[in-house]
mmCIF file of C-alpha atoms in Angstrom:
data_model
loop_
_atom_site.group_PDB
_atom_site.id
_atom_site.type_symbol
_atom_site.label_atom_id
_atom_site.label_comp_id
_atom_site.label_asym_id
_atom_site.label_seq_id
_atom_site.Cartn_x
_atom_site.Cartn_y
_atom_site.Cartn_z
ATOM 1 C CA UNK A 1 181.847 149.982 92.880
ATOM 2 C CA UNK A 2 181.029 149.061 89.789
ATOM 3 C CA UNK A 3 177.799 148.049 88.029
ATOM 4 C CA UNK A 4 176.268 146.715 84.579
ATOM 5 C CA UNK A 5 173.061 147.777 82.833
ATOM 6 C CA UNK A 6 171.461 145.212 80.682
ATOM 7 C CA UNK A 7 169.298 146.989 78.054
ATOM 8 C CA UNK A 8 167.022 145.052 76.164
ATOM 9 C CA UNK A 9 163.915 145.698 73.527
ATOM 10 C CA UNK A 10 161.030 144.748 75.572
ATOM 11 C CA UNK A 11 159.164 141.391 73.802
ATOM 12 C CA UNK A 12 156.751 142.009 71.397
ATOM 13 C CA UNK A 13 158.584 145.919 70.316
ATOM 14 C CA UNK A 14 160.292 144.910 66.486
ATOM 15 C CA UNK A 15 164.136 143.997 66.897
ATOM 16 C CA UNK A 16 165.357 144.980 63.745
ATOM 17 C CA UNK A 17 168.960 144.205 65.058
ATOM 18 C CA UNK A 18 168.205 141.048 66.291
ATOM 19 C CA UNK A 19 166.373 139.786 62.819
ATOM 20 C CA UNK A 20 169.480 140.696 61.158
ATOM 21 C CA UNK A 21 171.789 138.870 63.253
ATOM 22 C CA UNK A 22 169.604 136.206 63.012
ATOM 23 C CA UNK A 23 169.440 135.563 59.252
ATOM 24 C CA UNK A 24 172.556 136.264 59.267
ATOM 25 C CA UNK A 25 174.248 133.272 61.449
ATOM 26 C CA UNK A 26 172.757 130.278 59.150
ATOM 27 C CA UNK A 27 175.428 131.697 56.690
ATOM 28 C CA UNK A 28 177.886 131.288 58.641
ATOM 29 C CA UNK A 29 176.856 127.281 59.368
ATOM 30 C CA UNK A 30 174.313 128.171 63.106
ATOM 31 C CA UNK A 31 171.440 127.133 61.580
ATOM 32 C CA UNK A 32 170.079 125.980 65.230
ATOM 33 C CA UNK A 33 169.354 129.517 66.623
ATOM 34 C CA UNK A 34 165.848 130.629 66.950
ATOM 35 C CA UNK A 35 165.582 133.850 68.254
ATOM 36 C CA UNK A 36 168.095 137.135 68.371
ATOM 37 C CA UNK A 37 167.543 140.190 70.480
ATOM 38 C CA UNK A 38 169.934 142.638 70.368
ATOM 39 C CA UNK A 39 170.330 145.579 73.612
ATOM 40 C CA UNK A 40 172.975 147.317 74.809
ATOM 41 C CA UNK A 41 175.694 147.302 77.839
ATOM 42 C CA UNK A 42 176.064 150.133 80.000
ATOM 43 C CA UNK A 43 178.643 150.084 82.521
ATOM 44 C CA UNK A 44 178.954 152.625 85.565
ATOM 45 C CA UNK A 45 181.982 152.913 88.416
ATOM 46 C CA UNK A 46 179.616 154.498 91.246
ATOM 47 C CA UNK A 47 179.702 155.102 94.689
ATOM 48 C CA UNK A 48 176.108 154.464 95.786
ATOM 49 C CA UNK A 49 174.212 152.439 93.602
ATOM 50 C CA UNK A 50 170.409 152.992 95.490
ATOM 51 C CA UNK A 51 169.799 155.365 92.985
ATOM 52 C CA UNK A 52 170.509 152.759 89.412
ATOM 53 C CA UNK A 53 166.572 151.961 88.982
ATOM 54 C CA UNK A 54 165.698 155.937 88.964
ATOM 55 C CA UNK A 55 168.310 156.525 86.664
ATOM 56 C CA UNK A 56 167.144 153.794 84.161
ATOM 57 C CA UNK A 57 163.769 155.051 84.434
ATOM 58 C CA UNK A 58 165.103 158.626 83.407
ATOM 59 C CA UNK A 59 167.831 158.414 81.410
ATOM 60 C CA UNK A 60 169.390 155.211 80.447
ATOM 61 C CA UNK A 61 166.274 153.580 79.182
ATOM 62 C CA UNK A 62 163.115 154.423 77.688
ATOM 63 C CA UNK A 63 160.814 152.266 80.027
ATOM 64 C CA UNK A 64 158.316 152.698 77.050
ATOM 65 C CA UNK A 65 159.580 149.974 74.932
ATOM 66 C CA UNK A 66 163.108 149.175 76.686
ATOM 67 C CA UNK A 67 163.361 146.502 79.661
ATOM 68 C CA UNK A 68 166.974 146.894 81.567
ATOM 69 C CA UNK A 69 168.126 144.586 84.336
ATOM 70 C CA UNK A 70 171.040 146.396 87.348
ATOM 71 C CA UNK A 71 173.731 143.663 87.741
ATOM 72 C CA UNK A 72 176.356 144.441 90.877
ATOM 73 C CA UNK A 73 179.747 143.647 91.008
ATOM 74 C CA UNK A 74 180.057 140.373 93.710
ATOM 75 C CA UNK A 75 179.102 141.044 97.428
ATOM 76 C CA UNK A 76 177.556 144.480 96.407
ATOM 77 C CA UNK A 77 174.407 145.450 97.763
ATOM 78 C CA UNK A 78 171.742 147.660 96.643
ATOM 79 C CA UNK B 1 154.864 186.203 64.016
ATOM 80 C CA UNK B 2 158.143 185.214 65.537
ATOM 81 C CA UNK B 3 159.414 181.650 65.464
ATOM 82 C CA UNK B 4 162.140 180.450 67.535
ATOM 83 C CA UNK B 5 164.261 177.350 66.066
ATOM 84 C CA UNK B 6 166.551 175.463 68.684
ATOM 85 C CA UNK B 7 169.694 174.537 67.794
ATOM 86 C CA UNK B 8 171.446 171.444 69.683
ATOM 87 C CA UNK B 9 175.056 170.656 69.632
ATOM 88 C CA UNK B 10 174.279 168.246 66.616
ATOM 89 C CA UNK B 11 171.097 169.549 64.971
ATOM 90 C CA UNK B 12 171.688 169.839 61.253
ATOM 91 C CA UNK B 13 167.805 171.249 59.345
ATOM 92 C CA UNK B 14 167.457 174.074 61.800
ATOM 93 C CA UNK B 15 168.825 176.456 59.380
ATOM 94 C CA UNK B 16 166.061 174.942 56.660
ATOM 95 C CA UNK B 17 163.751 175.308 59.065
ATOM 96 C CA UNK B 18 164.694 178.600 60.062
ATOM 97 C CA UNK B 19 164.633 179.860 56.085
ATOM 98 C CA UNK B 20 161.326 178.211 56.074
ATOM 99 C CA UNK B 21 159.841 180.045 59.033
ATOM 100 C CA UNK B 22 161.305 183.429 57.893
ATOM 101 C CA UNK B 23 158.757 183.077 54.824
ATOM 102 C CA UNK B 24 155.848 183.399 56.838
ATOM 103 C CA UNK B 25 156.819 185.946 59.377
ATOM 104 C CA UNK B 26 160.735 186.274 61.709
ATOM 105 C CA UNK B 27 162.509 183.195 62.838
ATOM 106 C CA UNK B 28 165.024 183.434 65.012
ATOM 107 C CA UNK B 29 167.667 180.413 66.542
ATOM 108 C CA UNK B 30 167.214 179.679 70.443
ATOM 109 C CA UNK B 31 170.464 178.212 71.332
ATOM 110 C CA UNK B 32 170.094 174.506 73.483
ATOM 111 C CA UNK B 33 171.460 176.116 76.676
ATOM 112 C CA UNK B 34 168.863 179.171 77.020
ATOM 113 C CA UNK B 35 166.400 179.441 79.762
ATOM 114 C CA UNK B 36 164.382 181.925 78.506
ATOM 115 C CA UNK B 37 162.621 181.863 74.989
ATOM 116 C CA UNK B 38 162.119 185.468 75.111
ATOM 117 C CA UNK B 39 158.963 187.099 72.462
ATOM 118 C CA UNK B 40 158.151 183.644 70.670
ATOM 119 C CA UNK B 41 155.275 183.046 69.186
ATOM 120 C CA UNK B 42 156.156 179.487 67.374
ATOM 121 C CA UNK B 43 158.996 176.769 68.462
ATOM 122 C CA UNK B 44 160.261 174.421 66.224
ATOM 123 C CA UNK B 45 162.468 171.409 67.731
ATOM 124 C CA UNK B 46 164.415 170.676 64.428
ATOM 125 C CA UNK B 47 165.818 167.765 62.846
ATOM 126 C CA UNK B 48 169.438 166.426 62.893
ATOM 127 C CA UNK B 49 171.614 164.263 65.645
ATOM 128 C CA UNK B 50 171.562 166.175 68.863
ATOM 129 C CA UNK B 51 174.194 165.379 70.749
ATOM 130 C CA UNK B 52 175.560 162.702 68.638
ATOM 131 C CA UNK B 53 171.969 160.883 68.975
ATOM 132 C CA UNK B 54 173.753 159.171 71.751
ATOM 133 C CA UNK B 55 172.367 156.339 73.918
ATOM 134 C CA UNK B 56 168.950 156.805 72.012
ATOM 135 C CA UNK B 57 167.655 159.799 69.964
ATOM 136 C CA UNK B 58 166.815 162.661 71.753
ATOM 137 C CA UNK B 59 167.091 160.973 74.952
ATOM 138 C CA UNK B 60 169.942 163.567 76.386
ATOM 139 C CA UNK B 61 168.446 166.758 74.456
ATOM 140 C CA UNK B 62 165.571 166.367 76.568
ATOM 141 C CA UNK B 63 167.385 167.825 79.572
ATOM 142 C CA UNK B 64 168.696 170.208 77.566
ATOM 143 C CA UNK B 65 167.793 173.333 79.232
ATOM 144 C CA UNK B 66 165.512 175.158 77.134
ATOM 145 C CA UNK B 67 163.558 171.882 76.984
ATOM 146 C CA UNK B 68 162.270 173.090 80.551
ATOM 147 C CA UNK B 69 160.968 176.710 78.612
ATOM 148 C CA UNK B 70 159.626 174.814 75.782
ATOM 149 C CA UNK B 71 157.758 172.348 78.234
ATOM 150 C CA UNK B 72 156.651 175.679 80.152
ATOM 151 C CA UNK B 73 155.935 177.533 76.570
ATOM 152 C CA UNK B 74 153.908 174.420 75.487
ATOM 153 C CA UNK B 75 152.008 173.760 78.965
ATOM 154 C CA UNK B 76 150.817 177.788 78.528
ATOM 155 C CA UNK B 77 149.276 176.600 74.900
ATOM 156 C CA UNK B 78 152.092 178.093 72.729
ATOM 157 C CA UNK B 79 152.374 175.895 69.431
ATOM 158 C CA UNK B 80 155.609 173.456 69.522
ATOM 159 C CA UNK B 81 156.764 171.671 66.148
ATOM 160 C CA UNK B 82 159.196 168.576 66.263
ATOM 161 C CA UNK B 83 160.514 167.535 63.385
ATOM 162 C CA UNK B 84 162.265 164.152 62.770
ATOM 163 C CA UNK B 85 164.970 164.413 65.358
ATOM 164 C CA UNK B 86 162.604 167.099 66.956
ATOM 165 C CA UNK B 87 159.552 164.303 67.324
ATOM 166 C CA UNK B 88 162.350 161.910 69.125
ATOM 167 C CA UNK B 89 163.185 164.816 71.726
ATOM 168 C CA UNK B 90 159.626 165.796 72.148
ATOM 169 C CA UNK B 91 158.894 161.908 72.614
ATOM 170 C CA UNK B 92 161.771 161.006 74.797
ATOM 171 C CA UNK B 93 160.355 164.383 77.325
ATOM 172 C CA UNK B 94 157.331 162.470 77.504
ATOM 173 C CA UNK B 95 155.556 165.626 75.341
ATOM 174 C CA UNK B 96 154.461 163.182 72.997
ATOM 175 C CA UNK B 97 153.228 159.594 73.092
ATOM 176 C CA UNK B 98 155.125 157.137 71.738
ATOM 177 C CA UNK B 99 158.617 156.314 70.675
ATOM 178 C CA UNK B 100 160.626 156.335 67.270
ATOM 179 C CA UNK B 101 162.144 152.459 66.600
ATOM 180 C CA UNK B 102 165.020 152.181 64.511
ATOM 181 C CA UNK B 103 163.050 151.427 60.993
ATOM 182 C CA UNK B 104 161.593 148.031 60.022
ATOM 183 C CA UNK B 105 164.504 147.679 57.173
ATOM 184 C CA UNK B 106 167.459 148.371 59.354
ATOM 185 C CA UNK B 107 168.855 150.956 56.570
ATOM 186 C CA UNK B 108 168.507 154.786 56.410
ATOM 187 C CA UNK B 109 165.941 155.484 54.308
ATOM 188 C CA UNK B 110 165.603 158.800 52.063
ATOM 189 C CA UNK B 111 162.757 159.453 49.893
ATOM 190 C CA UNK B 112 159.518 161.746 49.022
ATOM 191 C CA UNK B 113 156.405 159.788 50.253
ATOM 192 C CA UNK B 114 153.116 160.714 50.006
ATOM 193 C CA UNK B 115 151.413 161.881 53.561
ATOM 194 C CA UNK B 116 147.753 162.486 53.585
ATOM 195 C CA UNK B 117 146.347 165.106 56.318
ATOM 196 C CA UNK B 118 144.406 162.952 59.002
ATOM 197 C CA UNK B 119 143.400 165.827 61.304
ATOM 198 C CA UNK B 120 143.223 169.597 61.577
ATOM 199 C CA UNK B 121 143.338 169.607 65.461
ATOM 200 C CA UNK B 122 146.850 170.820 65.429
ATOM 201 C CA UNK B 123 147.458 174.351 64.460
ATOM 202 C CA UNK B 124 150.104 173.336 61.955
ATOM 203 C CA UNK B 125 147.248 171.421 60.260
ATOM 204 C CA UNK B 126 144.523 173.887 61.021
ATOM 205 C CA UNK B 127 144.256 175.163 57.671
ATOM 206 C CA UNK B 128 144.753 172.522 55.867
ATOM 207 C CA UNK B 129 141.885 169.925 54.944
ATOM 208 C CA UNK B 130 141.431 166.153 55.850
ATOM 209 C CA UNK B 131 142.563 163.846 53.021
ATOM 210 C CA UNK B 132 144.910 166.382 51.514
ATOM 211 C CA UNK B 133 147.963 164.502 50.240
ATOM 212 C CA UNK B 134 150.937 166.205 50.789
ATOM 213 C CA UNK B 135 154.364 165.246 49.319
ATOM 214 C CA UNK B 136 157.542 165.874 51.816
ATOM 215 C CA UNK B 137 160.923 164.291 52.460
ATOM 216 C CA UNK B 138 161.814 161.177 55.127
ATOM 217 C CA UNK B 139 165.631 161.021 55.840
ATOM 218 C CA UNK B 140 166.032 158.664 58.870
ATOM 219 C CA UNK B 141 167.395 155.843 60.353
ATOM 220 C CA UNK B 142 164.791 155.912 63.468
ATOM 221 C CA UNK B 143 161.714 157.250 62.429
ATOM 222 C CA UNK B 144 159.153 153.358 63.095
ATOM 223 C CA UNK B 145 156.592 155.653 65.457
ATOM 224 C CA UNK B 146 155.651 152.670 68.021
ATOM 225 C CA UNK B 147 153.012 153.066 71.087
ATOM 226 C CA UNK B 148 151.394 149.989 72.456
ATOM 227 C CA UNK B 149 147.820 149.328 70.782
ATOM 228 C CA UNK B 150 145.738 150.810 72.985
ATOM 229 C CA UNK B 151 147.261 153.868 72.821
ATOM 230 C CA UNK B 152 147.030 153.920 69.198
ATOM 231 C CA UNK B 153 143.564 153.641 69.185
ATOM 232 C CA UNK B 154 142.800 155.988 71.771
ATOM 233 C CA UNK B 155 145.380 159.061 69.625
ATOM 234 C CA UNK B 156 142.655 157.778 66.609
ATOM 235 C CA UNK B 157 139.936 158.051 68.042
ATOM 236 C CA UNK B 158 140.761 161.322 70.023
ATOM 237 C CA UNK B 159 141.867 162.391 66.023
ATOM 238 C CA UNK B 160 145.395 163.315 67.341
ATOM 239 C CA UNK B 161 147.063 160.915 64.261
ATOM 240 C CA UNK B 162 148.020 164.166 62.488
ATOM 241 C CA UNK B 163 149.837 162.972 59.116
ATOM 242 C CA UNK B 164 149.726 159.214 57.695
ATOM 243 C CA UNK B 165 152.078 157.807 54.970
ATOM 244 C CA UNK B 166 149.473 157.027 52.067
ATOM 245 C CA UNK B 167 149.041 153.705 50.881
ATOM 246 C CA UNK B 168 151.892 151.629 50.316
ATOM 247 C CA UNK B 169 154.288 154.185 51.183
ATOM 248 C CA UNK B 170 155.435 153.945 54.709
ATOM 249 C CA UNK B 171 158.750 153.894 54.539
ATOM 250 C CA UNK B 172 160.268 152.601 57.953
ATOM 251 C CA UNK B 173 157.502 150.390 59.252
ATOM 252 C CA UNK B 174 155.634 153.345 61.526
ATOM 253 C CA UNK B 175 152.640 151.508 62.858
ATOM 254 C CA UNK B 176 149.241 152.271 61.358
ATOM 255 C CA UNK B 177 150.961 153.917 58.842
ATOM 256 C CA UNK B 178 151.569 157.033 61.256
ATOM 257 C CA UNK B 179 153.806 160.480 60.180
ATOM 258 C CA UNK B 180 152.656 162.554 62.763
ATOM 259 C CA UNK B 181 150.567 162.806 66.005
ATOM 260 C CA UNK B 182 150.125 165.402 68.539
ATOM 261 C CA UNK B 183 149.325 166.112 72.063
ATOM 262 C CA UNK B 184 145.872 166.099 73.727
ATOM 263 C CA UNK B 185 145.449 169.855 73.260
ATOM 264 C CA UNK B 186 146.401 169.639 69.848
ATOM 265 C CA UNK B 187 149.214 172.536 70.222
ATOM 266 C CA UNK B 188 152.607 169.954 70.311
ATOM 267 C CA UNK B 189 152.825 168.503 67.007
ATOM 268 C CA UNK B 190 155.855 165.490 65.982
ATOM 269 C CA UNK B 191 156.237 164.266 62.507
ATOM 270 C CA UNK B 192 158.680 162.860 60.500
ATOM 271 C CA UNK B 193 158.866 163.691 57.381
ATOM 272 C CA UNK B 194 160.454 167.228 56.767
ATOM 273 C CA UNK B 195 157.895 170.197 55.936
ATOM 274 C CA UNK B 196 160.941 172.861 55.865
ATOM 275 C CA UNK B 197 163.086 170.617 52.830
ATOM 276 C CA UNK B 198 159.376 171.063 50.723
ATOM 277 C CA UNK B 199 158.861 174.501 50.802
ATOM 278 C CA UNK B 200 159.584 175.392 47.214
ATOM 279 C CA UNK B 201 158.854 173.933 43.729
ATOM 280 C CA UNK B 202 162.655 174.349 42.770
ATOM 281 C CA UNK B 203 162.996 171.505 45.104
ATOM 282 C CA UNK B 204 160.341 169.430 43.867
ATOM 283 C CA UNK B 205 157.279 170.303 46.112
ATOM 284 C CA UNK B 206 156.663 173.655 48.135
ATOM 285 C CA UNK B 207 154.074 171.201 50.443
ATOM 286 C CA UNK B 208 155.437 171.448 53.401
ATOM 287 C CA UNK B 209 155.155 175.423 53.320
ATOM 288 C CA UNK B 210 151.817 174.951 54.012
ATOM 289 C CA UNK B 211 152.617 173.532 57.766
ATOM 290 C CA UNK B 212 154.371 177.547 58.318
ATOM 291 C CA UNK B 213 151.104 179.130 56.788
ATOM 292 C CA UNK B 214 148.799 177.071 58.862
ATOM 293 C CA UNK B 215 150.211 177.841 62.324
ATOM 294 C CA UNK B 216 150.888 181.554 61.153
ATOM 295 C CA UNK B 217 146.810 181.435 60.295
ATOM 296 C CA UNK B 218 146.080 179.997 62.904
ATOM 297 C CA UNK B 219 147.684 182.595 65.456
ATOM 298 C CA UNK B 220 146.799 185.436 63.449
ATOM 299 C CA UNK B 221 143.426 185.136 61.895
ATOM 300 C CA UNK B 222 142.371 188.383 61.432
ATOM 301 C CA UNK B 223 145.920 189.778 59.762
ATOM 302 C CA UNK B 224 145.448 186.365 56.843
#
């Protein structure tokens, strides 16, 4: 089966990225965009996906200043 | 006085800091895959890109497996030095507090700040004395040391900020101006700027030297 990790910088830890982005689009004519946060995508093909929040904790985040959210492909269970 | 320097697929200063060791006693290289550290009296976790700095920094050296001897090395008191790359690992295996941010700017930054001594608890610091300015290299792209706030003031007031950028110098957005903290015992130091690229004037400052000499003191007081 196959699963998605949403990665994101945890609110109030600096987005660097996201600033960027974000001064960047009113150049380009979005001037209506308030707020950009950039994270990351991780996507596993896995047999048994009871496991996803331990590995997050260990390895695909840092749970220090990263927040991730485990989204299954349709009808999966966890 | 024997130091051990690892090498990761990707580290790129551990020769530096293995030329830097050598000055104040034998440094050897501890390949990432050993289990044993063998005679060591010193590890240094150097600086560079292990394993492609993939995902995050340091986040896959950590299960490297002579992380597990250096853990075991550090738990029995033995002094452990990460530098740059080397505070990201030590960070990411939870043997420091804290976590390295990409910098404030966004850009790799590469410069010679100044970085006053904040505490002698560590035994790289040892011999050195509080509100000593010290002028070594950043080269980064991820070197904004982040912990929440209450953390922060807990490593200050337990005196385990170990190095701060002076004044106006910070170069990547670190909070409170921090270079360098340590563990509770004092023994596992992280910093960011690079004490083996300062250990000679031909290069501008020989500074950084002085981090070698204090643990090497501080080991072996009787023979200083």
């Amino acid at each position: 089966m196959k699963a998605r990790v949403l990665v994101r910088p945890k609110s109030g830890i600096l987005d660097p990225q996201g600033q960027a982005v974000q001064r960047a689009l009113p150049a380009l004519g979005f001037t209506d965009v308030h707020e950009v946060r950039v994270g990351r995508l991780i996507e596993l093909e896995l047999d048994d996906p009871t496991r996803l929040d331990e590995m997050c904790e260990r390895l695909l985040t840092n749970p220090l200043v990263e927040d991730y959210e485990v989204l299954l492909e349709e009808g999966a269970r966890r | 006085m024997r130091f051990g320097v690892v090498r990761f697929p990707g580290s790129c200063d551990e020769v530096d800091a293995q030329l830097a060791a050598s000055r104040v006693g034998e440094a050897v290289l501890l390949w990432h895959a050993e289990r044993d550290l063998g005679r060591i009296d010193v590890v240094v976790v150097p600086g560079g890109f292990s394993y492609g700095d993939y995902l995050r920094p340091g986040a896959i050296a950590r299960f490297a497996p002579v992380m597990d001897a250096i853990a075991e090395f550090a738990r029995a008191g033995g002094p452990v030095l990460g530098i740059c790359n080397g505070f990201q690992v030590l960070c990411e295996a939870g043997m420091l507090p804290g976590a390295l941010l990409p910098n404030r700017g966004l850009r790799f930054v590469c410069r010679q700040p100044g970085v006053r001594v904040e505490s002698t608890a560590s035994p790289f610091t040892a011999a050195l004395a509080v509100g000593e300015r010290l002028s070594i290299p950043v080269k980064h792209t991820t070197g904004c040391y982040w912990a929440p706030e209450h953390q922060l003031d807990r490593l200050e007031a337990e005196n385990r900020v170990v190095l701060r950028y002076c004044p106006g110098q910070n170069p990547n957005g670190s909070m409170r101006d921090i270079a360098g903290v340590c563990n509770e015992a004092g023994n596992v130091m992280g910093l960011m700027p690079h004490p083996e690229h300062a250990v000679d004037q031909l290069t501008g400052s020989a500074d950084g030297l002085r981090l070698f000499e204090s643990v090497a003191q501080a080991l072996a007081p009787v023979a200083a």
